[in-house]
PDB file of C-alpha atoms in Angstrom:
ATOM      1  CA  UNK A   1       6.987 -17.551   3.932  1.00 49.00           C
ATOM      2  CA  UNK A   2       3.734 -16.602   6.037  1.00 49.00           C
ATOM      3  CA  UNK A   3       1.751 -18.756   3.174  1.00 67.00           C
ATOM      4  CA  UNK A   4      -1.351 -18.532   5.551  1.00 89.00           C
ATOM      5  CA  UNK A   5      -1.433 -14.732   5.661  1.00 96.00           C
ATOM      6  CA  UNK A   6      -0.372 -14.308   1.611  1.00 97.00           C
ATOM      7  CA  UNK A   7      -2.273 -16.633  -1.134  1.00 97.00           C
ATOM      8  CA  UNK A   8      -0.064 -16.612  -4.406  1.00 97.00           C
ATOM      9  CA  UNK A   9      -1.765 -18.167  -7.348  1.00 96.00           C
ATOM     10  CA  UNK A  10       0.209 -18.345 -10.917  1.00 95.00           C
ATOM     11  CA  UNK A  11      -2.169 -17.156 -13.927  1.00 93.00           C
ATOM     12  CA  UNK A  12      -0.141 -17.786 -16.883  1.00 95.00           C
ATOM     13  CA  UNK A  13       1.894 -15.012 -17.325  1.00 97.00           C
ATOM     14  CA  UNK A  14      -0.254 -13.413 -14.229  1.00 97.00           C
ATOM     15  CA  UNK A  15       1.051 -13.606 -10.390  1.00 98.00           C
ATOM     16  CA  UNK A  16      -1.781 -12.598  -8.343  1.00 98.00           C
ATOM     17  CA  UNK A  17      -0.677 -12.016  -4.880  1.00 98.00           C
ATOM     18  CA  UNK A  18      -3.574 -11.531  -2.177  1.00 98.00           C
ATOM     19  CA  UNK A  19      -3.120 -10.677   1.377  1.00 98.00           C
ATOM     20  CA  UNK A  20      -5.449 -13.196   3.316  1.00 97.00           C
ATOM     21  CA  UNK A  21      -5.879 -11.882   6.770  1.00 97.00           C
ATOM     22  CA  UNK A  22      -9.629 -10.733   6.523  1.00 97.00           C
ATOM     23  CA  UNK A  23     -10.215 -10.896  10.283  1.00 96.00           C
ATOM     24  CA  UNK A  24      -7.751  -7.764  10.748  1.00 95.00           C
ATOM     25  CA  UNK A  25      -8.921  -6.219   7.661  1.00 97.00           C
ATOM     26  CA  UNK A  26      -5.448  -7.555   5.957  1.00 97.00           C
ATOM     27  CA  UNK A  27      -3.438  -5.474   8.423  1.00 96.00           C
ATOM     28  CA  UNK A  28       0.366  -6.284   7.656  1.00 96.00           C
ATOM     29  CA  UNK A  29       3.270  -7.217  10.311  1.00 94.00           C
ATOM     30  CA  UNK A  30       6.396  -6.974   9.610  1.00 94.00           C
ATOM     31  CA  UNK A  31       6.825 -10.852   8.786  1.00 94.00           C
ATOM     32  CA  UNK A  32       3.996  -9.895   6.058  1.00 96.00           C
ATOM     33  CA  UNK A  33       5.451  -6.982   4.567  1.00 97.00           C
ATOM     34  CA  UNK A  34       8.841  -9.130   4.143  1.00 96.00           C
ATOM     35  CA  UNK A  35       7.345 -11.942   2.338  1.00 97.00           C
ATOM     36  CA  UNK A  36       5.412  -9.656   0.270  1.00 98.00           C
ATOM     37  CA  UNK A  37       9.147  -8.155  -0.987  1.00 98.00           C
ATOM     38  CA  UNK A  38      10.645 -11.336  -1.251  1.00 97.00           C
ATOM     39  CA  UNK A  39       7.407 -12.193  -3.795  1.00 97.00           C
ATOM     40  CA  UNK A  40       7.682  -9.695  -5.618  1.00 97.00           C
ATOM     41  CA  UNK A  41      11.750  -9.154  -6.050  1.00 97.00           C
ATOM     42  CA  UNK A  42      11.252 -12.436  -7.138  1.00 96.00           C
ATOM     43  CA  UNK A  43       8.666 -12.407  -9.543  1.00 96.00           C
ATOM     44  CA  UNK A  44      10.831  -9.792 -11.261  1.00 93.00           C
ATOM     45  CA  UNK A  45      13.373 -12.603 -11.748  1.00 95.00           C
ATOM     46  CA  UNK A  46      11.006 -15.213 -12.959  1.00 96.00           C
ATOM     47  CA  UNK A  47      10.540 -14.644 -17.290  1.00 94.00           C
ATOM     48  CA  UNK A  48       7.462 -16.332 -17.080  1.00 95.00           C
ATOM     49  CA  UNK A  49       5.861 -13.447 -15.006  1.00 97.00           C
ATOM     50  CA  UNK A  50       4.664 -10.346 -17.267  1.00 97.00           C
ATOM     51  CA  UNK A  51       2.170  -8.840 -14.758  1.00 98.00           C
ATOM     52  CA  UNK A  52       1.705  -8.841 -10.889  1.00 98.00           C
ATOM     53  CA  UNK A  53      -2.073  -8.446  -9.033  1.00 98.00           C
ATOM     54  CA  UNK A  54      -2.003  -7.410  -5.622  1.00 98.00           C
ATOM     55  CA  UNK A  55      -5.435  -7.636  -3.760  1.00 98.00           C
ATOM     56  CA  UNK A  56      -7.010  -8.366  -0.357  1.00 98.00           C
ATOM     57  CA  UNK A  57      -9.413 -10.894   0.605  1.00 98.00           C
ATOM     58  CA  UNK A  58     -12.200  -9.882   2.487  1.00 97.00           C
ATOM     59  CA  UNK A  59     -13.834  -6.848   3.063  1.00 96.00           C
ATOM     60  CA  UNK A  60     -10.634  -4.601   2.365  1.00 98.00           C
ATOM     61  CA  UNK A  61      -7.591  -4.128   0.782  1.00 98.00           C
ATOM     62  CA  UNK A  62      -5.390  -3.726   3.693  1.00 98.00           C
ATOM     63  CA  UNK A  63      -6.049  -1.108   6.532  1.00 96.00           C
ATOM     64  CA  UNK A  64      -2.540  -0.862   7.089  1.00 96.00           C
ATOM     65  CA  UNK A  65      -0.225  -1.812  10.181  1.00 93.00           C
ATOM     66  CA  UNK A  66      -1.701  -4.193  12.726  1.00 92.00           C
ATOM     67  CA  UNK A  67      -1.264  -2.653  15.819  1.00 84.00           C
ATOM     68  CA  UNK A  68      -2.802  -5.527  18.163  1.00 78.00           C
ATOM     69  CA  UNK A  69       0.974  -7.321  17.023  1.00 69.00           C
ATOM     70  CA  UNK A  70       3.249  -8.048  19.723  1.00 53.00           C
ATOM     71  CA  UNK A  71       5.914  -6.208  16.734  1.00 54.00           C
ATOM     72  CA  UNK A  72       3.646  -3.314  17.000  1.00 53.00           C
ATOM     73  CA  UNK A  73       4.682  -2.624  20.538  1.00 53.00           C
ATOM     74  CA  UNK A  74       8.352  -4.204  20.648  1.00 56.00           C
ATOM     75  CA  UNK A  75       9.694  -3.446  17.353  1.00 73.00           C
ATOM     76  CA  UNK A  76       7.603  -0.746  15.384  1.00 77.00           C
ATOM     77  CA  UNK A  77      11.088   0.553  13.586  1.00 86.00           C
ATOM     78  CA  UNK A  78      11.337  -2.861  11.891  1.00 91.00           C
ATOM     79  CA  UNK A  79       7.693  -2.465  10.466  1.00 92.00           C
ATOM     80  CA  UNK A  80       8.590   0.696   8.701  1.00 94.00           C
ATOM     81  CA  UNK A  81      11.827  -0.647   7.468  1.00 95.00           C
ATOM     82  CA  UNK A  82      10.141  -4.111   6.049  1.00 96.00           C
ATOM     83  CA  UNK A  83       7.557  -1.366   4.640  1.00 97.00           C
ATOM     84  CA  UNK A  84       9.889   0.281   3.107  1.00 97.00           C
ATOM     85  CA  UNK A  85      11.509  -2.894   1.734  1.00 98.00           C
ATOM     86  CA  UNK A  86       8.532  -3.379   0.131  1.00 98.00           C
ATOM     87  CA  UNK A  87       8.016   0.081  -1.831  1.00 98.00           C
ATOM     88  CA  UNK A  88      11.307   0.030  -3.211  1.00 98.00           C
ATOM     89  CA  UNK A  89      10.554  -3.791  -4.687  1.00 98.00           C
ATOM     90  CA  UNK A  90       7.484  -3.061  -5.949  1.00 98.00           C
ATOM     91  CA  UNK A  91       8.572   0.243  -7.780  1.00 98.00           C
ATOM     92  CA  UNK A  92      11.924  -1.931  -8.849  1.00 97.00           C
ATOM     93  CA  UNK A  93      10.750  -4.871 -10.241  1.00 97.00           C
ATOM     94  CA  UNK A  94      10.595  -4.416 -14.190  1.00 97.00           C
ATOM     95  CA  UNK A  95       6.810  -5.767 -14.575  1.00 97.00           C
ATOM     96  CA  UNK A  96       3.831  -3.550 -14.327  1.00 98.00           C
ATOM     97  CA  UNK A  97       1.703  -4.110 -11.249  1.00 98.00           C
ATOM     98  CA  UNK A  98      -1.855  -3.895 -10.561  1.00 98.00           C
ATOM     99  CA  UNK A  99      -3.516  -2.995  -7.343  1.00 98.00           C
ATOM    100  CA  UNK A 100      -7.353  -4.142  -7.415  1.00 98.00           C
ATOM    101  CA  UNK A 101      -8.730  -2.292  -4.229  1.00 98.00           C
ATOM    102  CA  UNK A 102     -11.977  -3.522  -3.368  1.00 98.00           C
ATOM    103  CA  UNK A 103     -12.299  -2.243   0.259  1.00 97.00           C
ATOM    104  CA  UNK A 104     -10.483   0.517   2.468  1.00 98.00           C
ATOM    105  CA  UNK A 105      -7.003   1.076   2.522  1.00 98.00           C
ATOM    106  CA  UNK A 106      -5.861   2.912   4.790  1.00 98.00           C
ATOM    107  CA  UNK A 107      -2.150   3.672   6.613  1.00 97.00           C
ATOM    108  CA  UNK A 108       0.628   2.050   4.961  1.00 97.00           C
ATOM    109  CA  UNK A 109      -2.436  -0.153   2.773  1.00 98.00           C
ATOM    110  CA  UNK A 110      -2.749   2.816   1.125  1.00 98.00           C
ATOM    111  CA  UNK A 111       1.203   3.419   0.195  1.00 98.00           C
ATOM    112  CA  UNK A 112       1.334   0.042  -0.712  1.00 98.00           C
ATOM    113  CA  UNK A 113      -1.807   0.614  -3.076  1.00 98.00           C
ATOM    114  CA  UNK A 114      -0.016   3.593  -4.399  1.00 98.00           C
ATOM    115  CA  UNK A 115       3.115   2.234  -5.182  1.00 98.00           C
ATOM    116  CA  UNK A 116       1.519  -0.242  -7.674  1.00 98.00           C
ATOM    117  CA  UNK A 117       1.578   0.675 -11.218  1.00 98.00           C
ATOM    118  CA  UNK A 118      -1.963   1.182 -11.738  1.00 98.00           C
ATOM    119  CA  UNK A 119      -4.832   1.327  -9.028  1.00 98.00           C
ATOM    120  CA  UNK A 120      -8.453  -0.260 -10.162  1.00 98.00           C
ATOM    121  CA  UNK A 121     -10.699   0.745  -7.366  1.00 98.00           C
ATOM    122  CA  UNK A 122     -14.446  -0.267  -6.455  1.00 98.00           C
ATOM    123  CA  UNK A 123     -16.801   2.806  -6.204  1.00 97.00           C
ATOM    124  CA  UNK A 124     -17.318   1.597  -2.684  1.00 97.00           C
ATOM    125  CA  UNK A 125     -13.438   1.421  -1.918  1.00 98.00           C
ATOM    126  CA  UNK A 126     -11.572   4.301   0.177  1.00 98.00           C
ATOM    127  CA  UNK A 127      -8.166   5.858   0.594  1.00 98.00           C
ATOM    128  CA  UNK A 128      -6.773   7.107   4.047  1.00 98.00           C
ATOM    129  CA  UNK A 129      -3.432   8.460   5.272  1.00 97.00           C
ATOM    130  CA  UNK A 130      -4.877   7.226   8.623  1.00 94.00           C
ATOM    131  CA  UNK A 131      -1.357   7.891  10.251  1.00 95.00           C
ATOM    132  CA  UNK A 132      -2.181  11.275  12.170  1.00 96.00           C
ATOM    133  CA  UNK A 133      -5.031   9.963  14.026  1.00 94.00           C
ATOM    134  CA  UNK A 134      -2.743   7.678  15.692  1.00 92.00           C
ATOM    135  CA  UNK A 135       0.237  10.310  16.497  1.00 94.00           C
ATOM    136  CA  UNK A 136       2.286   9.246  13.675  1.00 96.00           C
ATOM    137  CA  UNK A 137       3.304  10.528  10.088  1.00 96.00           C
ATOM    138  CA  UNK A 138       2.257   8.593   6.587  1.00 97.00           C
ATOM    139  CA  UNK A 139       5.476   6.298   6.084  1.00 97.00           C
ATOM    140  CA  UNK A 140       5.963   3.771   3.198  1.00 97.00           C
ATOM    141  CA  UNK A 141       6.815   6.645   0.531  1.00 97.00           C
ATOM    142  CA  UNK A 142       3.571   8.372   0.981  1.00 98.00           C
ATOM    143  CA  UNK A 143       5.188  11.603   1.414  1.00 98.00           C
ATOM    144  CA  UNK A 144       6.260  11.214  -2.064  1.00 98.00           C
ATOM    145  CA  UNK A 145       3.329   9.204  -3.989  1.00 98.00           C
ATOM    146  CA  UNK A 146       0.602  11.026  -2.781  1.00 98.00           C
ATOM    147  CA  UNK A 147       2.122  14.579  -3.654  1.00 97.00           C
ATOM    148  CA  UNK A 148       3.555  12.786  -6.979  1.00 96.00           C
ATOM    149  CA  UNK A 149      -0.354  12.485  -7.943  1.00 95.00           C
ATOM    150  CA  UNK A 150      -2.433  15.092  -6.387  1.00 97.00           C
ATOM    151  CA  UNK A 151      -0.284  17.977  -5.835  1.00 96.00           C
ATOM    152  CA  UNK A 152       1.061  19.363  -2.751  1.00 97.00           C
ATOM    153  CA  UNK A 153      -2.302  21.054  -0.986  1.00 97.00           C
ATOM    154  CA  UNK A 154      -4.486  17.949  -1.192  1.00 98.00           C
ATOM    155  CA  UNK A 155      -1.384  15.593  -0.400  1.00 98.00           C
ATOM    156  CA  UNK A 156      -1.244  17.992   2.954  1.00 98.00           C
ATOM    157  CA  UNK A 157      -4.636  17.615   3.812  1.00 98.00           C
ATOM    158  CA  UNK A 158      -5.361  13.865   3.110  1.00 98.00           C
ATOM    159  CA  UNK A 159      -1.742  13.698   5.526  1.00 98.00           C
ATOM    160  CA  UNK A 160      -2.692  16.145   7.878  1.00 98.00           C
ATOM    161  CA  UNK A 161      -6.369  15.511   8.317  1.00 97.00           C
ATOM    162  CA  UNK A 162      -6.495  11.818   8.013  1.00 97.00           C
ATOM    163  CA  UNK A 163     -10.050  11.671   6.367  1.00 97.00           C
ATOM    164  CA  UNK A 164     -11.255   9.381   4.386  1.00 98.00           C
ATOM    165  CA  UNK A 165     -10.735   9.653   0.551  1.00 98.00           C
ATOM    166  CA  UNK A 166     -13.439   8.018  -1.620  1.00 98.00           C
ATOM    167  CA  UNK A 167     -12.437   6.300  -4.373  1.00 98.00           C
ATOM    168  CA  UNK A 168     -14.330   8.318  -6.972  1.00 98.00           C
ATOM    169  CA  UNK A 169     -12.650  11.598  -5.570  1.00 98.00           C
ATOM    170  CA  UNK A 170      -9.400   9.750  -5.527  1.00 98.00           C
ATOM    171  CA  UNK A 171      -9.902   9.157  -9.447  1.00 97.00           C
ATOM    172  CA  UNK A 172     -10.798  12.561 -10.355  1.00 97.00           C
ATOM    173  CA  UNK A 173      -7.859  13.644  -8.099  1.00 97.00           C
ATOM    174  CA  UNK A 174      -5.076  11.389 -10.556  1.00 95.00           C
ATOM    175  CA  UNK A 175      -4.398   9.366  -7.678  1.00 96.00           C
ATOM    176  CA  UNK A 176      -5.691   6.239  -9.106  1.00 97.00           C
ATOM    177  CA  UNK A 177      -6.321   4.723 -12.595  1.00 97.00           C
ATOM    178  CA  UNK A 178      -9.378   3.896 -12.411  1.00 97.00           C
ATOM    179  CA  UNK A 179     -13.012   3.458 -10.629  1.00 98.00           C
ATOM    180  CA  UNK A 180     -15.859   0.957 -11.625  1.00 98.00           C
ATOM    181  CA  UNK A 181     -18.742  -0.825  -9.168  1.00 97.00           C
ATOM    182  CA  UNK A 182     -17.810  -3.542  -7.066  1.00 95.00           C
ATOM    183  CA  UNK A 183     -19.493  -6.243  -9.723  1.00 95.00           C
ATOM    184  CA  UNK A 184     -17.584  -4.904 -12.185  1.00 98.00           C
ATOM    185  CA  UNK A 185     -14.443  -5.266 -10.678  1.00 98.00           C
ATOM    186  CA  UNK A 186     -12.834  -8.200 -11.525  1.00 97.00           C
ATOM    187  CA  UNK A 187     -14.345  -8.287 -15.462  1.00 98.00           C
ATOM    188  CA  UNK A 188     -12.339  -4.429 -15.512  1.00 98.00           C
ATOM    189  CA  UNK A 189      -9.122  -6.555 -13.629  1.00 98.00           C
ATOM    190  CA  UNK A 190      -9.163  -9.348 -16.093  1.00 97.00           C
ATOM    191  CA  UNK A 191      -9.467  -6.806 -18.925  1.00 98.00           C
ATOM    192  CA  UNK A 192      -6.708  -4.901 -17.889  1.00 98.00           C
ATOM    193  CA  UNK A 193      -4.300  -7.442 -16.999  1.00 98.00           C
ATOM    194  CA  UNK A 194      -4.523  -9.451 -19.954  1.00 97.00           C
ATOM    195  CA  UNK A 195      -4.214  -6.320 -21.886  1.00 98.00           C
ATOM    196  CA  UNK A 196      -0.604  -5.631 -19.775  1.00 98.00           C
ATOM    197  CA  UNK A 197       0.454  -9.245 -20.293  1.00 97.00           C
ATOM    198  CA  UNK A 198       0.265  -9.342 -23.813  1.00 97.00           C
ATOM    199  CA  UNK A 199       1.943  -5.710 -24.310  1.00 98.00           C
ATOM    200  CA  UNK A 200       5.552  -5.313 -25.419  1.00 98.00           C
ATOM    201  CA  UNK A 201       7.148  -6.518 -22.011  1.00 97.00           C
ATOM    202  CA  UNK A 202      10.854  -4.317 -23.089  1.00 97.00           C
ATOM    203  CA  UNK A 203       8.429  -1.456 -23.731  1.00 98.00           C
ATOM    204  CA  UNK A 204       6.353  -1.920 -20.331  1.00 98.00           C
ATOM    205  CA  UNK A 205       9.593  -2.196 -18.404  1.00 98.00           C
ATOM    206  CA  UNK A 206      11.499   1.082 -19.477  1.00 98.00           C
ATOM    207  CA  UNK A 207       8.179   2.986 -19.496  1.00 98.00           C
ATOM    208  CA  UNK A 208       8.165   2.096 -15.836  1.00 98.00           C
ATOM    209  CA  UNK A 209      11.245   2.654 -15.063  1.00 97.00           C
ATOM    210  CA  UNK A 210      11.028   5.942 -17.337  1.00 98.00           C
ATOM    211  CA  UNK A 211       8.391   7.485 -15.313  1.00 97.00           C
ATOM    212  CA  UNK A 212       9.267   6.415 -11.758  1.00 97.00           C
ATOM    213  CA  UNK A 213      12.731   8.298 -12.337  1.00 97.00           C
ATOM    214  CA  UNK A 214      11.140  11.689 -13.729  1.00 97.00           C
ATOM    215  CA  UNK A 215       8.296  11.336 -10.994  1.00 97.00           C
ATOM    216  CA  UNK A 216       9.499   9.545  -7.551  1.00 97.00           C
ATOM    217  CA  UNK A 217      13.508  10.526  -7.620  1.00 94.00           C
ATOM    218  CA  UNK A 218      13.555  11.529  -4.661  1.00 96.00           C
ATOM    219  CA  UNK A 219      12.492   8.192  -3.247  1.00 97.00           C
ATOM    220  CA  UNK A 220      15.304   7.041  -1.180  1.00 97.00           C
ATOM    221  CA  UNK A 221      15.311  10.992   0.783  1.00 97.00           C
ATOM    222  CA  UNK A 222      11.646  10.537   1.348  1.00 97.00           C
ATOM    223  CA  UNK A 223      12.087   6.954   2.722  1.00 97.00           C
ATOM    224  CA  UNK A 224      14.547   7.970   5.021  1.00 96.00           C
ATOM    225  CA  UNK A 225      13.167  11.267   6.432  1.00 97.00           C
ATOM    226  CA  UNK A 226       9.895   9.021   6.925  1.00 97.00           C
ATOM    227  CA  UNK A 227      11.862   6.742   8.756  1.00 95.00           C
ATOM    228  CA  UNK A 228      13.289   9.292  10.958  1.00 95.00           C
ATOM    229  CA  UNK A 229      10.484  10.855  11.596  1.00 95.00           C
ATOM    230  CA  UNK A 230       7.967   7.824  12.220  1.00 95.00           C
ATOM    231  CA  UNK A 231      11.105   6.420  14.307  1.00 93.00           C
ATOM    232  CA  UNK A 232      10.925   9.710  16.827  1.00 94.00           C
ATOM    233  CA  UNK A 233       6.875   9.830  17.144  1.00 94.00           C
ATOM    234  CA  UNK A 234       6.617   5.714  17.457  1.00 92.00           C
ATOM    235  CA  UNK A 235       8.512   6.575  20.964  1.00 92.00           C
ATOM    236  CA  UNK A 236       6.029   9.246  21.912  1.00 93.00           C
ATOM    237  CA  UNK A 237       3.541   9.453  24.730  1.00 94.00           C
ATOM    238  CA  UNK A 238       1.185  10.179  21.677  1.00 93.00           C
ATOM    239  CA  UNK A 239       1.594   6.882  20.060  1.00 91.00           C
ATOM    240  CA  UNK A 240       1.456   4.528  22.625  1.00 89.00           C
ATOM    241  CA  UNK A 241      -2.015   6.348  24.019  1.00 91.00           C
ATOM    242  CA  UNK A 242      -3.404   6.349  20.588  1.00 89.00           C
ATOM    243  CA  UNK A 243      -2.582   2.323  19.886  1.00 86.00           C
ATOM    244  CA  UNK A 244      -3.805   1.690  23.458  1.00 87.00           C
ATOM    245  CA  UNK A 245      -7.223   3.930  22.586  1.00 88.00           C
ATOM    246  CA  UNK A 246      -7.204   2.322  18.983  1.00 82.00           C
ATOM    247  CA  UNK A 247      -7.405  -1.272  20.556  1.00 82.00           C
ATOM    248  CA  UNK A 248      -9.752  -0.655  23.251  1.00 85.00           C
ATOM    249  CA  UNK A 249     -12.231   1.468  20.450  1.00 86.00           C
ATOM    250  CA  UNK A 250     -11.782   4.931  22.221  1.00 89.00           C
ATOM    251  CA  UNK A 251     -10.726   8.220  21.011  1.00 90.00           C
ATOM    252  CA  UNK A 252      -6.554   9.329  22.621  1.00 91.00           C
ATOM    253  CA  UNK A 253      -5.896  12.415  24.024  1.00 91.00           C
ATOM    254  CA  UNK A 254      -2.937  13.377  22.457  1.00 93.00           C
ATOM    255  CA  UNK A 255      -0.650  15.785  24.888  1.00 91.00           C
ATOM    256  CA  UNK A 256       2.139  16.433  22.275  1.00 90.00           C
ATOM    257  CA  UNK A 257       4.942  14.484  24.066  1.00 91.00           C
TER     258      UNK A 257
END
């Protein structure tokens, strides 16, 4: 367990799980992404647990893969499979989870934010399929979320575009529970979350489960076409300029090879 780069603090019936690598902006390896799926799969074991927080310290939730890794560059396939790991455990695990997005999140942040049960966002957070402007595709079951709660035009052009979503749009959109102002944030979270932890847990869990089947079947094709895909354009020309321009602050020029 990466305990430096994941703080995990026991609430009473809360687990509040907070990525803790502000100086990359909570950018996830693939060593993160696994202990974040091992957390979770196992909070869905523990009886004690009736609600899960995921958050970010710092200035964002999570702005998605950290591409200055030495994984980035020698193993990018095993980043989008310990992603993926981690969707299908946090969609899985009978307890509702809340994602309390203060900041941006961006690339697979964002899936990760989506996969949650219920998104509380600051006014002054953002959404971002980031993906394109690097030469890759969204990944992490965004191909399914996003559509799943905005419809398949705006799902296109927050995946095709890669523009910033703010989080008031991304409210009126469906895409997320909930917006209030950054001091309201965590008053709104502690509301919330006691509210889930003293619901029906047998109710809470079948709901879940309930909705997830009638909304996100198709999860397992969308994880593996993503997987395919992203697999295909993390060898490209495209990629490696664009994580090379990314790290040195420049703008690629992508050649379509």
């Amino acid at each position: 367990m990466t305990t430096d780069d994941i703080g995990v603090h026991h609430d009473g019936p809360v687990l509040r799980i907070t990525l803790n690598r502000p100086r990359v902006l909570n950018a996830v390896t693939e060593a993160v992404l696994d202990d974040l799926a091992d957390l979770v799969t196992e909070a869905g074991t523990d009886p004690d647990v009736r609600v899960l927080v995921l958050s970010g310290a710092g200035r964002a939730f999570s702005a998605g893969a950290d591409l200055g890794s030495a994984a980035a560059v020698t193993s990018p396939e095993a980043t989008v499979q310990a992603a993926n790991r981690l969707i299908r455990a946090l969609l899985a695990v009978p307890r509702p989870i809340v994602a309390a997005v203060h900041g941006p999140a961006a690339g697979v942040g964002c899936s990760i934010a989506l996969a949650c049960d219920l998104v509380l966002a600051s006014s002054t957070a953002f959404f971002q399929l980031a993906f394109v402007n690097v030469g890759l595709m969204p990944d992490g079951g965004a191909t399914l979320l996003v559509p799943a709660g905005v419809g398949r035009a705006r799902a296109m052009a927050l995946s095709l575009l890669g523009e910033r979503l703010p989080a008031t749009t991304a409210a009126a959109w469906g895409l997320v529970h909930r917006v209030v102002e950054p001091g309201e944030l965590q008053p709104a979270l502690d509301t919330l979350v006691t509210r889930l932890s003293t619901a029906a847990p047998l109710a809470l869990t079948a709901t879940k489960q309930a909705v997830n089947a009638a909304t996100l079947g198709d999860l397992e094709g969308a994880l593996q076409r993503e997987l395919t895909g992203q697999s295909a354009l993390l060898a490209s020309t495209d990629f490696h300029t664009a994580a090379a321009a990314f790290l040195a602050k420049e703008t690629p020029h992508f050649v379509g090879r």
